[in-house]
GROMACS .gro file of C-alpha atoms in nm:
model
   65
    1MET     CA    1  -1.837  -0.161   0.801
    2HIS     CA    2  -1.642   0.022   0.533
    3PRO     CA    3  -1.693  -0.060   0.165
    4GLU     CA    4  -1.436  -0.284   0.002
    5PHE     CA    5  -1.334  -0.289  -0.360
    6LYS     CA    6  -1.183  -0.578  -0.550
    7GLN     CA    7  -0.909  -0.352  -0.681
    8VAL     CA    8  -0.784  -0.008  -0.579
    9LEU     CA    9  -0.573   0.195  -0.821
   10LEU     CA   10  -0.366   0.485  -0.690
   11PRO     CA   11  -0.197   0.618  -1.006
   12TRP     CA   12  -0.049   0.952  -0.899
   13LEU     CA   13   0.128   0.896  -0.570
   14THR     CA   14   0.420   1.131  -0.509
   15GLU     CA   15   0.737   0.976  -0.374
   16ARG     CA   16   0.745   1.202  -0.067
   17LEU     CA   17   0.430   1.027   0.063
   18MET     CA   18   0.617   0.697   0.065
   19PHE     CA   19   0.868   0.829   0.322
   20PRO     CA   20   0.685   0.968   0.627
   21GLY     CA   21   0.878   1.218   0.831
   22VAL     CA   22   1.087   1.344   0.538
   23THR     CA   23   1.013   1.711   0.485
   24GLY     CA   24   1.176   1.981   0.280
   25ALA     CA   25   1.393   2.244   0.439
   26GLY     CA   26   1.179   2.534   0.558
   27TRP     CA   27   0.844   2.359   0.511
   28THR     CA   28   0.552   2.545   0.662
   29ASP     CA   29   0.308   2.389   0.904
   30SER     CA   30   0.043   2.390   0.630
   31GLN     CA   31   0.269   2.190   0.395
   32ILE     CA   32   0.338   1.935   0.667
   33GLU     CA   33  -0.034   1.910   0.750
   34ARG     CA   34  -0.116   1.863   0.381
   35ASP     CA   35   0.132   1.573   0.360
   36GLU     CA   36  -0.017   1.416   0.673
   37ARG     CA   37  -0.367   1.447   0.524
   38ASP     CA   38  -0.251   1.291   0.197
   39ARG     CA   39  -0.091   1.000   0.385
   40ARG     CA   40  -0.420   0.939   0.568
   41LYS     CA   41  -0.603   0.931   0.234
   42LEU     CA   42  -0.342   0.686   0.101
   43PHE     CA   43  -0.396   0.460   0.403
   44VAL     CA   44  -0.773   0.466   0.352
   45GLY     CA   45  -0.737   0.384  -0.017
   46ILE     CA   46  -0.503   0.093   0.046
   47THR     CA   47  -0.714  -0.054   0.326
   48ARG     CA   48  -1.026  -0.056   0.104
   49ALA     CA   49  -0.869  -0.302  -0.142
   50ARG     CA   50  -0.992  -0.659  -0.105
   51ASP     CA   51  -0.770  -0.836  -0.361
   52GLU     CA   52  -0.525  -0.598  -0.522
   53VAL     CA   53  -0.367  -0.252  -0.486
   54TRP     CA   54  -0.182  -0.086  -0.772
   55VAL     CA   55   0.033   0.216  -0.688
   56GLY     CA   56   0.194   0.441  -0.947
   57CYS     CA   57   0.462   0.677  -0.821
   58ILE     CA   58   0.580   0.999  -0.978
   59ALA     CA   59   0.931   1.118  -0.902
   60ALA     CA   60   0.998   1.458  -0.750
   61GLN     CA   61   1.147   1.725  -0.972
   62GLY     CA   62   1.519   1.678  -1.010
   63SER     CA   63   1.499   1.309  -0.912
   64SER     CA   64   1.665   1.054  -1.138
   65ALA     CA   65   1.393   0.793  -1.068
   0.00000   0.00000   0.00000
C-alpha cells in the first residue's frame, strides 16, 4: 500500500506537462524522455492525495497566460 496524504501541493507545474504528446519542434529523445518522467511523477503526486490536490501552473516563455 502506498502512503496517502490529506493534501498534495504541486506548485511549479509547467504547462507543457498538462498536454501530453505536445512537443517542441526538433526535441531530442532525452527531452521527450524527461517530459515523460515528469508526467509519471505528476501522476504519482496526484494519486497520493486523499482529500485535496492543489496544482499551480507556470506559463511557458512567450505565453500570454
